[in-house]
């Protein structure tokens, strides 16, 4: 049984009906949000949606969230912001107290750093980390003159839960192979971390995980790499729109042949069979598309071996040796 975290509790009374609007959000959008959370939580949608609607309308508790950025490109922040319409992020931001976020906060300099120090001194916060931690030399990443590794260690000390967003924060990502030798948060802290490891983080993975932690007071069920099983329990290959072509041995050999437009991309280096993520179920950008649907082979960005073990990305690879690398394993 997963341990209860020390967070402000969200009292969740029973409610028979879900109103037409929940904090300004249309009922249909609210139910979609609840569907994301229910997937992460593993609970039935209907009672959870009713309870959450009631709790959001009545409960004054606002858990603290501190969001750090290490060796990153801020792509996960941009991805998270991509959910602003419809305002699913809005409902989340209304329910939390976002004390520190370098990119989003108005405060700068000493004012900003004081906000972080005040939040972590109180403890009980959810720590979200974007970007990796340099291990070759602290000077590869400092904020306000403070090495990022020191910021992470002191911010994690009294945190109730830690969520690593994106490939870099989860496993080091692209920065693993740089001179900075970036490493993931769990590797540095040596304590349980929720890894939302796609590059960038899928905004629904983050919203679902945060609302699960805040609403349930526990971490979601995780796989061997610290990823929520609800989001990372299938491979891209399992539900890929090109899977019918794969099953018929139709592999794309010529990018310029319109007849091969829907063929499987394994011949062009697709790593979908080794990539554990629900991209092909959930899609990206409000369901607009995902990598293999729009003609790019999956890069397995969700896996611990990304990017080093999977490059060069568009070269056909040996499935046997690839499966033996650091990426592609699942419990
Ligand atoms: Fe699998 Fe990739 Fe082919 Fe899709 S394109 S069926 S993920 S190998």
CSV table of N, CA and C in Angstrom, one decimal, residues 15-148:
chain,number,residue,atom,x,y,z
A,15,UNK,N,-21.3,14.0,-3.6
A,15,UNK,CA,-22.1,14.9,-4.3
A,15,UNK,C,-22.8,14.1,-5.4
A,16,UNK,N,-24.1,14.2,-5.5
A,16,UNK,CA,-24.8,13.4,-6.5
A,16,UNK,C,-24.7,13.9,-7.9
A,17,UNK,N,-24.7,15.2,-8.1
A,17,UNK,CA,-24.7,15.7,-9.5
A,17,UNK,C,-23.5,16.6,-9.7
A,18,UNK,N,-23.0,16.6,-10.9
A,18,UNK,CA,-21.9,17.5,-11.3
A,18,UNK,C,-22.6,18.8,-11.9
A,19,UNK,N,-22.3,20.0,-11.4
A,19,UNK,CA,-22.9,21.1,-12.0
A,19,UNK,C,-22.5,21.4,-13.4
A,20,UNK,N,-23.3,22.3,-14.1
A,20,UNK,CA,-23.0,22.6,-15.5
A,20,UNK,C,-21.6,23.3,-15.6
A,21,UNK,N,-21.2,24.1,-14.6
A,21,UNK,CA,-20.0,24.8,-14.6
A,21,UNK,C,-19.3,24.4,-13.3
A,22,UNK,N,-18.0,24.2,-13.4
A,22,UNK,CA,-17.1,24.0,-12.1
A,22,UNK,C,-16.0,25.0,-12.2
A,23,UNK,N,-16.1,26.0,-11.3
A,23,UNK,CA,-15.1,27.1,-11.3
A,23,UNK,C,-15.0,27.7,-12.7
A,24,UNK,N,-16.1,27.9,-13.3
A,24,UNK,CA,-16.0,28.5,-14.7
A,24,UNK,C,-15.7,27.6,-15.8
A,25,UNK,N,-15.4,26.3,-15.5
A,25,UNK,CA,-15.1,25.4,-16.6
A,25,UNK,C,-16.4,24.6,-17.0
A,26,UNK,N,-16.7,24.5,-18.3
A,26,UNK,CA,-17.9,23.8,-18.7
A,26,UNK,C,-17.8,22.3,-18.2
A,27,UNK,N,-18.9,21.8,-18.0
A,27,UNK,CA,-19.0,20.4,-17.4
A,27,UNK,C,-18.3,19.4,-18.3
A,28,UNK,N,-18.4,19.6,-19.6
A,28,UNK,CA,-17.7,18.6,-20.5
A,28,UNK,C,-16.2,18.7,-20.3
A,29,UNK,N,-15.6,19.9,-20.3
A,29,UNK,CA,-14.2,20.0,-20.1
A,29,UNK,C,-13.7,19.5,-18.7
A,30,UNK,N,-14.6,19.8,-17.7
A,30,UNK,CA,-14.3,19.3,-16.4
A,30,UNK,C,-14.2,17.8,-16.3
A,31,UNK,N,-15.2,17.1,-17.0
A,31,UNK,CA,-15.2,15.7,-17.0
A,31,UNK,C,-14.0,15.1,-17.7
A,32,UNK,N,-13.5,15.8,-18.8
A,32,UNK,CA,-12.3,15.4,-19.5
A,32,UNK,C,-11.1,15.5,-18.5
A,33,UNK,N,-11.0,16.5,-17.8
A,33,UNK,CA,-10.0,16.7,-16.8
A,33,UNK,C,-10.0,15.5,-15.8
A,34,UNK,N,-11.3,15.3,-15.3
A,34,UNK,CA,-11.4,14.2,-14.3
A,34,UNK,C,-11.0,12.8,-14.9
A,35,UNK,N,-11.3,12.7,-16.2
A,35,UNK,CA,-10.9,11.4,-16.9
A,35,UNK,C,-9.4,11.2,-16.8
A,36,UNK,N,-8.6,12.3,-17.0
A,36,UNK,CA,-7.1,12.2,-16.9
A,36,UNK,C,-6.8,11.8,-15.5
A,37,UNK,N,-7.4,12.5,-14.5
A,37,UNK,CA,-7.0,12.2,-13.1
A,37,UNK,C,-7.4,10.8,-12.7
A,38,UNK,N,-8.6,10.4,-13.2
A,38,UNK,CA,-9.1,9.0,-12.8
A,38,UNK,C,-8.2,8.0,-13.4
A,39,UNK,N,-7.6,8.3,-14.6
A,39,UNK,CA,-6.6,7.3,-15.2
A,39,UNK,C,-5.4,7.2,-14.3
A,40,UNK,N,-4.9,8.3,-13.8
A,40,UNK,CA,-3.7,8.2,-12.9
A,40,UNK,C,-4.1,7.6,-11.6
A,41,UNK,N,-5.3,7.8,-11.1
A,41,UNK,CA,-5.7,7.4,-9.8
A,41,UNK,C,-6.1,6.0,-9.8
A,42,UNK,N,-6.7,5.5,-10.9
A,42,UNK,CA,-7.2,4.2,-10.9
A,42,UNK,C,-8.6,4.1,-10.3
A,43,UNK,N,-9.3,5.2,-10.2
A,43,UNK,CA,-10.6,5.2,-9.6
A,43,UNK,C,-11.7,5.3,-10.7
A,44,UNK,N,-12.9,4.9,-10.3
A,44,UNK,CA,-14.0,5.1,-11.3
A,44,UNK,C,-14.3,6.6,-11.5
A,45,UNK,N,-14.5,6.9,-12.8
A,45,UNK,CA,-14.7,8.4,-13.2
A,45,UNK,C,-15.8,9.0,-12.4
A,46,UNK,N,-17.0,8.4,-12.4
A,46,UNK,CA,-18.2,9.2,-12.0
A,46,UNK,C,-18.1,9.6,-10.5
A,47,UNK,N,-17.9,8.7,-9.5
A,47,UNK,CA,-17.8,9.2,-8.2
A,47,UNK,C,-16.6,10.2,-8.0
A,48,UNK,N,-15.5,9.9,-8.7
A,48,UNK,CA,-14.4,10.8,-8.5
A,48,UNK,C,-14.7,12.2,-9.0
A,49,UNK,N,-15.4,12.3,-10.2
A,49,UNK,CA,-15.7,13.6,-10.7
A,49,UNK,C,-16.6,14.4,-9.8
A,50,UNK,N,-17.6,13.7,-9.2
A,50,UNK,CA,-18.6,14.4,-8.4
A,50,UNK,C,-17.9,14.9,-7.1
A,51,UNK,N,-17.0,14.0,-6.5
A,51,UNK,CA,-16.3,14.4,-5.3
A,51,UNK,C,-15.3,15.6,-5.6
A,52,UNK,N,-14.6,15.5,-6.7
A,52,UNK,CA,-13.7,16.6,-7.0
A,52,UNK,C,-14.4,17.9,-7.2
A,53,UNK,N,-15.5,17.8,-7.9
A,53,UNK,CA,-16.3,19.1,-8.2
A,53,UNK,C,-16.7,19.7,-6.9
A,54,UNK,N,-17.2,19.0,-6.0
A,54,UNK,CA,-17.6,19.5,-4.7
A,54,UNK,C,-16.4,20.0,-3.9
A,55,UNK,N,-15.3,19.3,-3.9
A,55,UNK,CA,-14.1,19.7,-3.2
A,55,UNK,C,-13.5,21.0,-3.8
A,56,UNK,N,-13.5,21.1,-5.1
A,56,UNK,CA,-13.0,22.4,-5.7
A,56,UNK,C,-13.8,23.6,-5.4
A,57,UNK,N,-15.1,23.4,-5.2
A,57,UNK,CA,-16.0,24.5,-4.9
A,57,UNK,C,-15.9,24.9,-3.4
A,58,UNK,N,-15.6,24.0,-2.6
A,58,UNK,CA,-15.7,24.3,-1.1
A,58,UNK,C,-14.4,24.3,-0.3
A,59,UNK,N,-13.4,23.6,-0.8
A,59,UNK,CA,-12.2,23.4,0.1
A,59,UNK,C,-11.2,24.6,-0.1
A,60,UNK,N,-10.8,25.2,1.0
A,60,UNK,CA,-9.9,26.4,0.9
A,60,UNK,C,-8.4,26.0,0.9
A,61,UNK,N,-8.1,24.7,1.2
A,61,UNK,CA,-6.7,24.3,1.3
A,61,UNK,C,-6.0,24.5,-0.1
A,62,UNK,N,-4.8,25.1,0.0
A,62,UNK,CA,-4.0,25.3,-1.3
A,62,UNK,C,-2.6,24.8,-1.1
A,63,UNK,N,-2.4,23.5,-1.5
A,63,UNK,CA,-1.0,23.0,-1.3
A,63,UNK,C,0.0,23.8,-2.0
A,64,UNK,N,1.2,23.9,-1.5
A,64,UNK,CA,2.3,24.7,-2.1
A,64,UNK,C,3.0,23.8,-3.2
A,65,UNK,N,3.4,24.5,-4.3
A,65,UNK,CA,4.2,23.9,-5.3
A,65,UNK,C,5.4,24.7,-5.6
A,66,UNK,N,6.6,24.1,-5.6
A,66,UNK,CA,7.8,24.8,-6.0
A,66,UNK,C,8.3,24.1,-7.2
A,67,UNK,N,8.6,24.9,-8.3
A,67,UNK,CA,9.0,24.4,-9.6
A,67,UNK,C,10.4,24.9,-9.9
A,68,UNK,N,11.4,24.0,-9.9
A,68,UNK,CA,12.7,24.3,-10.2
A,68,UNK,C,13.1,24.0,-11.7
A,69,UNK,N,14.0,24.8,-12.2
A,69,UNK,CA,14.5,24.5,-13.6
A,69,UNK,C,16.1,24.4,-13.5
A,70,UNK,N,16.6,23.2,-13.9
A,70,UNK,CA,18.0,23.0,-13.9
A,70,UNK,C,18.5,23.2,-15.3
A,71,UNK,N,19.3,22.1,-15.8
A,71,UNK,CA,19.7,22.1,-17.2
A,71,UNK,C,18.6,21.8,-18.1
A,72,UNK,N,17.9,22.8,-18.6
A,72,UNK,CA,16.7,22.6,-19.3
A,72,UNK,C,16.5,23.6,-20.4
A,73,UNK,N,15.5,23.4,-21.3
A,73,UNK,CA,15.2,24.3,-22.4
A,73,UNK,C,13.9,25.0,-22.1
A,74,UNK,N,13.3,24.8,-20.9
A,74,UNK,CA,11.9,25.3,-20.6
A,74,UNK,C,10.8,24.7,-21.5
A,75,UNK,N,11.1,23.7,-22.2
A,75,UNK,CA,10.1,23.1,-23.1
A,75,UNK,C,9.0,22.5,-22.3
A,76,UNK,N,9.3,21.9,-21.1
A,76,UNK,CA,8.2,21.3,-20.3
A,76,UNK,C,7.3,22.4,-19.8
A,77,UNK,N,7.8,23.6,-19.5
A,77,UNK,CA,7.0,24.7,-19.0
A,77,UNK,C,6.1,25.1,-20.2
A,78,UNK,N,6.6,25.2,-21.4
A,78,UNK,CA,5.8,25.5,-22.6
A,78,UNK,C,4.7,24.5,-22.8
A,79,UNK,N,5.1,23.2,-22.7
A,79,UNK,CA,4.1,22.1,-22.9
A,79,UNK,C,3.0,22.2,-21.9
A,80,UNK,N,3.4,22.5,-20.6
A,80,UNK,CA,2.4,22.6,-19.6
A,80,UNK,C,1.4,23.8,-19.9
A,81,UNK,N,2.0,24.9,-20.4
A,81,UNK,CA,1.2,26.1,-20.7
A,81,UNK,C,0.3,25.8,-21.9
A,82,UNK,N,0.6,24.8,-22.7
A,82,UNK,CA,-0.2,24.5,-23.9
A,82,UNK,C,-1.6,24.0,-23.6
A,83,UNK,N,-1.8,23.7,-22.3
A,83,UNK,CA,-3.2,23.2,-21.9
A,83,UNK,C,-4.1,24.4,-21.5
A,84,UNK,N,-3.6,25.6,-21.6
A,84,UNK,CA,-4.4,26.7,-21.1
A,84,UNK,C,-5.8,26.9,-21.8
A,85,UNK,N,-6.0,26.3,-22.9
A,85,UNK,CA,-7.3,26.5,-23.6
A,85,UNK,C,-7.7,25.1,-24.1
A,86,UNK,N,-8.7,24.4,-23.6
A,86,UNK,CA,-9.5,24.9,-22.5
A,86,UNK,C,-8.8,24.9,-21.2
A,87,UNK,N,-9.3,25.7,-20.2
A,87,UNK,CA,-8.4,26.0,-19.0
A,87,UNK,C,-8.3,24.9,-18.0
A,88,UNK,N,-7.8,23.8,-18.4
A,88,UNK,CA,-7.6,22.7,-17.4
A,88,UNK,C,-6.5,23.1,-16.5
A,89,UNK,N,-5.4,23.8,-17.0
A,89,UNK,CA,-4.4,24.3,-16.1
A,89,UNK,C,-4.9,25.3,-15.1
A,90,UNK,N,-5.8,26.1,-15.6
A,90,UNK,CA,-6.4,27.1,-14.7
A,90,UNK,C,-7.0,26.5,-13.5
A,91,UNK,N,-7.8,25.4,-13.7
A,91,UNK,CA,-8.4,24.9,-12.5
A,91,UNK,C,-7.4,24.3,-11.5
A,92,UNK,N,-6.2,23.8,-12.1
A,92,UNK,CA,-5.2,23.3,-11.2
A,92,UNK,C,-4.5,24.5,-10.5
A,93,UNK,N,-4.2,25.6,-11.3
A,93,UNK,CA,-3.5,26.7,-10.7
A,93,UNK,C,-4.4,27.4,-9.6
A,94,UNK,N,-5.7,27.3,-9.8
A,94,UNK,CA,-6.6,27.8,-8.8
A,94,UNK,C,-6.5,27.0,-7.5
A,95,UNK,N,-6.1,25.8,-7.6
A,95,UNK,CA,-6.1,24.9,-6.4
A,95,UNK,C,-4.8,24.8,-5.7
A,96,UNK,N,-3.7,25.3,-6.3
A,96,UNK,CA,-2.4,25.2,-5.7
A,96,UNK,C,-1.9,26.6,-5.5
A,97,UNK,N,-0.9,26.7,-4.6
A,97,UNK,CA,-0.2,27.9,-4.4
A,97,UNK,C,1.2,27.7,-5.1
A,98,UNK,N,1.4,28.2,-6.3
A,98,UNK,CA,2.6,28.1,-7.0
A,98,UNK,C,3.6,29.2,-6.5
A,99,UNK,N,4.4,28.7,-5.6
A,99,UNK,CA,5.3,29.7,-4.8
A,99,UNK,C,6.5,30.1,-5.6
A,100,UNK,N,7.0,29.3,-6.5
A,100,UNK,CA,8.2,29.6,-7.2
A,100,UNK,C,8.3,28.9,-8.6
A,101,UNK,N,8.5,29.7,-9.6
A,101,UNK,CA,8.7,29.1,-10.9
A,101,UNK,C,9.4,30.2,-11.7
A,102,UNK,N,10.7,29.9,-12.0
A,102,UNK,CA,11.6,31.0,-12.6
A,102,UNK,C,11.0,31.6,-13.8
A,103,UNK,N,10.3,30.8,-14.7
A,103,UNK,CA,9.8,31.3,-16.0
A,103,UNK,C,8.5,32.0,-15.8
A,104,UNK,N,7.6,31.6,-14.9
A,104,UNK,CA,6.3,32.1,-14.8
A,104,UNK,C,6.1,33.2,-13.8
A,105,UNK,N,6.9,33.2,-12.8
A,105,UNK,CA,6.7,34.1,-11.7
A,105,UNK,C,7.0,35.6,-12.0
A,106,UNK,N,6.3,36.5,-11.4
A,106,UNK,CA,6.6,37.9,-11.6
A,106,UNK,C,7.9,38.4,-10.9
A,107,UNK,N,8.1,37.9,-9.7
A,107,UNK,CA,9.2,38.3,-8.9
A,107,UNK,C,10.6,37.9,-9.6
A,108,UNK,N,11.6,38.6,-9.3
A,108,UNK,CA,12.9,38.3,-9.8
A,108,UNK,C,14.0,38.5,-8.7
A,109,UNK,N,15.2,38.0,-9.0
A,109,UNK,CA,16.3,38.3,-8.1
A,109,UNK,C,16.1,37.8,-6.7
A,110,UNK,N,16.5,38.7,-5.7
A,110,UNK,CA,16.4,38.3,-4.3
A,110,UNK,C,15.0,38.0,-3.9
A,111,UNK,N,14.0,38.8,-4.4
A,111,UNK,CA,12.6,38.6,-4.1
A,111,UNK,C,12.1,37.2,-4.4
A,112,UNK,N,12.5,36.7,-5.6
A,112,UNK,CA,12.1,35.4,-6.1
A,112,UNK,C,12.8,34.3,-5.2
A,113,UNK,N,14.1,34.5,-5.0
A,113,UNK,CA,14.8,33.5,-4.2
A,113,UNK,C,14.2,33.4,-2.7
A,114,UNK,N,13.8,34.6,-2.2
A,114,UNK,CA,13.2,34.6,-0.8
A,114,UNK,C,11.9,33.8,-0.8
A,115,UNK,N,11.1,33.9,-1.9
A,115,UNK,CA,9.9,33.2,-2.0
A,115,UNK,C,10.1,31.7,-2.0
A,116,UNK,N,11.2,31.2,-2.7
A,116,UNK,CA,11.5,29.8,-2.6
A,116,UNK,C,12.0,29.4,-1.2
A,117,UNK,N,12.9,30.2,-0.6
A,117,UNK,CA,13.4,29.8,0.7
A,117,UNK,C,12.3,29.8,1.7
A,118,UNK,N,11.3,30.7,1.6
A,118,UNK,CA,10.2,30.7,2.6
A,118,UNK,C,9.4,29.4,2.4
A,119,UNK,N,9.1,29.1,1.1
A,119,UNK,CA,8.3,27.9,0.9
A,119,UNK,C,8.9,26.6,1.3
A,120,UNK,N,10.2,26.4,1.1
A,120,UNK,CA,10.9,25.2,1.4
A,120,UNK,C,11.1,25.1,2.9
A,121,UNK,N,11.2,26.3,3.6
A,121,UNK,CA,11.4,26.3,5.1
A,121,UNK,C,10.2,25.7,5.8
A,122,UNK,N,9.0,26.1,5.2
A,122,UNK,CA,7.8,25.5,5.8
A,122,UNK,C,7.6,24.0,5.5
A,123,UNK,N,8.1,23.6,4.4
A,123,UNK,CA,8.0,22.2,4.0
A,123,UNK,C,6.5,21.8,3.6
A,124,UNK,N,6.4,20.5,3.3
A,124,UNK,CA,5.1,19.9,2.9
A,124,UNK,C,4.7,20.3,1.5
A,125,UNK,N,5.6,20.8,0.7
A,125,UNK,CA,5.3,21.2,-0.6
A,125,UNK,C,5.5,20.1,-1.6
A,126,UNK,N,4.9,20.3,-2.8
A,126,UNK,CA,5.2,19.4,-3.9
A,126,UNK,C,6.3,20.1,-4.7
A,127,UNK,N,7.4,19.3,-4.9
A,127,UNK,CA,8.5,19.9,-5.7
A,127,UNK,C,8.5,19.3,-7.1
A,128,UNK,N,8.3,20.2,-8.1
A,128,UNK,CA,8.4,19.9,-9.5
A,128,UNK,C,9.7,20.3,-10.0
A,129,UNK,N,10.4,19.4,-10.7
A,129,UNK,CA,11.7,19.7,-11.2
A,129,UNK,C,11.8,19.5,-12.7
A,130,UNK,N,12.2,20.5,-13.4
A,130,UNK,CA,12.4,20.5,-14.9
A,130,UNK,C,13.9,20.6,-15.2
A,131,UNK,N,14.4,19.8,-16.0
A,131,UNK,CA,15.8,19.9,-16.3
A,131,UNK,C,16.7,19.0,-15.4
A,132,UNK,N,17.9,18.7,-15.9
A,132,UNK,CA,18.8,17.7,-15.2
A,132,UNK,C,19.7,18.5,-14.2
A,133,UNK,N,20.5,17.7,-13.5
A,133,UNK,CA,21.5,18.2,-12.6
A,133,UNK,C,22.9,18.0,-13.1
A,134,UNK,N,23.7,19.0,-13.3
A,134,UNK,CA,25.0,18.8,-13.8
A,134,UNK,C,25.9,18.1,-12.7
A,135,UNK,N,26.6,17.0,-13.1
A,135,UNK,CA,27.5,16.3,-12.2
A,135,UNK,C,29.0,16.5,-12.4
A,136,UNK,N,29.3,17.1,-13.6
A,136,UNK,CA,30.7,17.3,-13.9
A,136,UNK,C,31.3,18.4,-13.1
A,137,UNK,N,30.5,19.5,-13.0
A,137,UNK,CA,31.0,20.7,-12.3
A,137,UNK,C,29.7,21.5,-12.0
A,138,UNK,N,29.6,21.9,-10.7
A,138,UNK,CA,28.4,22.7,-10.3
A,138,UNK,C,28.2,24.0,-11.1
A,139,UNK,N,29.3,24.5,-11.7
A,139,UNK,CA,29.2,25.8,-12.4
A,139,UNK,C,28.5,25.7,-13.7
A,140,UNK,N,28.1,24.4,-14.2
A,140,UNK,CA,27.4,24.3,-15.4
A,140,UNK,C,25.9,24.8,-15.2
A,141,UNK,N,25.4,24.9,-14.0
A,141,UNK,CA,24.1,25.4,-13.8
A,141,UNK,C,24.0,26.1,-12.4
A,142,UNK,N,23.9,27.4,-12.4
A,142,UNK,CA,23.7,28.1,-11.1
A,142,UNK,C,22.5,29.0,-11.3
A,143,UNK,N,21.8,29.3,-10.2
A,143,UNK,CA,20.7,30.3,-10.3
A,143,UNK,C,20.9,31.3,-9.1
A,144,UNK,N,21.1,32.5,-9.5
A,144,UNK,CA,21.4,33.5,-8.5
A,144,UNK,C,22.7,33.2,-7.8
A,145,UNK,N,23.6,32.6,-8.5
A,145,UNK,CA,24.9,32.3,-7.9
A,145,UNK,C,24.9,31.0,-7.1
A,146,UNK,N,23.8,30.3,-6.9
A,146,UNK,CA,23.6,29.1,-6.2
A,146,UNK,C,23.7,27.9,-7.1
A,147,UNK,N,24.6,26.9,-6.9
A,147,UNK,CA,24.6,25.7,-7.7
A,147,UNK,C,23.2,25.1,-7.7
A,148,UNK,N,22.8,24.6,-8.9
A,148,UNK,CA,21.4,24.0,-9.0
A,148,UNK,C,21.3,22.8,-8.1
